[in-house]
Every structure is written in C-alpha cells, then in structure tokens.
C-alpha cells in the first residue's frame, strides 16, 4: 500500500537546514515537480553543482548571510547605517569570490549550463566595492580622508 506524499512534512525537514529567512520562505513555496523533463533537468543541475563542490570544495558564501533586509531598506529610500554598509561590502566581496570560484570551475571544465547562467547573471560591482573600501574599513571605521569635510574636522 502506498502512502500519499506529505509534502509539508518533507519541506519542514528540509527547512531545518536553511540558514536564512529568505531560504526558509523559498523552501515553503516549493511544489512537487511532475514533468519528467523538468525533473531530469533539475537532477542535472544538482550533478553539475555537486561536481564543482567535490572538486573545489564549498562555495565562498557565508552560510547564514542574508542581505534582503538591506536591499529592502535601500529600495525604500532610507540611508544605510555603517553596519548596513558593512553588510553590503561583505556581499560585494562574496560576489567577487563566487565569480572567481566559477571562473576556476570553468577553467577546469566543470561548469555546465546552470552555473554558466549564474556566472552571466552576476554583475561586476568591483568599482562600488573599491569605493566603499576606500572610505571605510572592515570594522566600520570611517577613514579621516573619506571626505574633504571630515579631513578638516579630524
């Protein structure tokens, strides 16, 4: 006798491994795949990503990092705090590291269509990263020379 799929139980178990609210919400929004072609495509994606992890190790991403709240603040037009600017800077550094990781995987011929698409979707925010880094250090200390006015005050 077969039992019906209790998707909510499976999703709750998978959700326990999520490190951020954004991922937990995405997991709860999942639905079963019934198209064999789509399922096979998803399995190919898993195999492609797994091959990169087996060869190069884990991705250069903090496991519990979530920047969506900061993006929401910026979208709302609010000025960011020093802490939020540091979160953006960390995101930009991880973005750079992921691009370098993907480039290395491509040189080793480990990258297929899924990861090629991700690499193409990543923007180059190097100028923004360098601009922020030139004004503030990783601990949130604003450099004396960050602005002309600040230079005069200090």
C-alpha positions as semicolon CSV with decimal commas, in nm:
position;residue;x (nm);y (nm);z (nm)
1;X;0,000;0,000;0,000
2;X;0,135;0,342;-0,092
3;X;0,104;0,646;0,126
4;X;0,031;0,991;-0,011
5;X;0,320;1,236;-0,027
6;X;0,310;1,458;0,279
7;X;0,494;1,747;0,121
8;X;0,461;1,979;0,420
9;X;0,646;1,728;0,640
10;X;0,927;1,695;0,385
11;X;0,953;2,073;0,343
12;X;0,969;2,123;0,720
13;X;1,256;1,874;0,742
14;X;1,445;2,041;0,457
15;X;1,368;2,385;0,602
16;X;1,555;2,288;0,920
17;X;1,879;2,305;0,719
18;X;1,815;2,660;0,593
19;X;2,024;2,935;0,747
20;X;1,823;3,241;0,641
21;X;1,461;3,351;0,643
22;X;1,476;3,408;0,268
23;X;1,572;3,045;0,204
24;X;1,318;2,915;0,457
25;X;1,043;3,106;0,274
26;X;1,162;2,976;-0,062
27;X;1,153;2,619;0,067
28;X;0,795;2,657;0,189
29;X;0,697;2,783;-0,157
30;X;0,824;2,467;-0,329
31;X;0,584;2,236;-0,505
32;X;0,632;1,885;-0,646
33;X;0,767;1,851;-0,998
34;X;0,567;1,622;-1,222
35;X;0,727;1,688;-1,561
36;X;0,992;1,422;-1,626
37;X;1,198;1,658;-1,843
38;X;1,198;1,924;-1,567
39;X;1,292;1,665;-1,304
40;X;1,581;1,537;-1,518
41;X;1,694;1,896;-1,576
42;X;1,690;1,965;-1,202
43;X;1,890;1,646;-1,139
44;X;2,146;1,761;-1,400
45;X;2,173;2,093;-1,213
46;X;2,239;1,910;-0,886
47;X;2,504;1,691;-1,051
48;X;2,674;1,996;-1,205
49;X;2,686;2,181;-0,874
50;X;2,796;1,868;-0,687
51;X;3,084;1,816;-0,932
52;X;3,213;2,167;-0,857
53;X;3,184;2,113;-0,481
54;X;3,361;1,777;-0,497
55;X;3,648;1,925;-0,699
56;X;3,682;2,275;-0,548
57;X;3,519;2,247;-0,207
58;X;3,239;2,456;-0,066
59;X;3,123;2,780;-0,222
60;X;3,276;3,102;-0,082
61;X;2,950;3,213;0,077
62;X;2,871;3,262;0,445
63;X;2,605;3,004;0,538
64;X;2,380;3,239;0,734
65;X;2,419;3,554;0,525
66;X;2,103;3,733;0,410
67;X;2,113;4,078;0,254
68;X;1,746;4,106;0,155
69;X;1,658;4,329;0,451
70;X;1,926;4,578;0,347
71;X;1,803;4,572;-0,014
72;X;1,452;4,644;0,115
73;X;1,584;4,944;0,312
74;X;1,764;5,084;0,009
75;X;1,459;5,028;-0,210
76;X;1,257;5,225;0,044
77;X;1,495;5,518;0,002
78;X;1,644;5,503;0,350
79;X;2,007;5,595;0,414
80;X;2,210;5,297;0,532
81;X;2,384;5,276;0,868
82;X;2,754;5,188;0,895
83;X;2,655;4,830;0,989
84;X;2,435;4,802;0,680
85;X;2,711;4,942;0,459
86;X;2,942;4,675;0,600
87;X;2,681;4,411;0,512
88;X;2,674;4,545;0,154
89;X;3,055;4,539;0,142
90;X;3,061;4,180;0,265
91;X;2,803;4,087;-0,001
92;X;3,016;4,252;-0,271
93;X;3,324;4,062;-0,153
94;X;3,134;3,731;-0,158
95;X;3,003;3,816;-0,506
96;X;3,363;3,867;-0,624
97;X;3,472;3,541;-0,460
98;X;3,186;3,344;-0,618
99;X;3,276;3,484;-0,961
100;X;3,639;3,377;-0,908
101;X;3,520;3,033;-0,791
102;X;3,305;2,996;-1,103
103;X;3,591;3,111;-1,326
104;X;3,816;2,845;-1,173
105;X;3,544;2,582;-1,223
106;X;3,512;2,690;-1,587
107;X;3,888;2,657;-1,640
108;X;3,859;2,301;-1,507
109;X;3,565;2,236;-1,743
110;X;3,328;2,166;-1,452
111;X;3,065;2,424;-1,543
112;X;2,756;2,344;-1,743
113;X;2,453;2,550;-1,844
114;X;2,324;2,613;-1,490
115;X;2,642;2,765;-1,350
116;X;2,721;2,945;-1,676
117;X;2,385;3,118;-1,637
118;X;2,463;3,213;-1,278
119;X;2,805;3,348;-1,376
120;X;2,649;3,554;-1,654
121;X;2,388;3,692;-1,413
122;X;2,648;3,815;-1,162
123;X;2,729;4,180;-1,211
124;X;3,070;4,335;-1,169
125;X;3,041;4,565;-0,870
126;X;3,417;4,599;-0,828
127;X;3,408;4,978;-0,855
128;X;3,144;5,003;-0,582
129;X;3,333;4,758;-0,360
130;X;3,655;4,956;-0,403
131;X;3,478;5,286;-0,342
132;X;3,328;5,165;-0,014
133;X;3,657;5,004;0,092
134;X;3,842;5,329;0,026
135;X;3,618;5,517;0,272
136;X;3,556;5,264;0,550
137;X;3,750;4,970;0,691
138;X;3,611;4,622;0,762
139;X;3,539;4,719;1,125
140;X;3,325;5,019;1,025
141;X;3,584;5,287;1,099
142;X;3,542;5,575;0,855
143;X;3,879;5,695;0,728
144;X;3,981;6,054;0,800
145;X;4,016;6,119;0,427
146;X;3,671;5,979;0,341
147;X;3,550;6,331;0,263
148;X;3,714;6,674;0,247
149;X;3,496;6,799;0,535
150;X;3,583;6,502;0,752
151;X;3,952;6,557;0,679
152;X;3,927;6,915;0,803
153;X;3,737;6,815;1,119
154;X;3,980;6,541;1,219
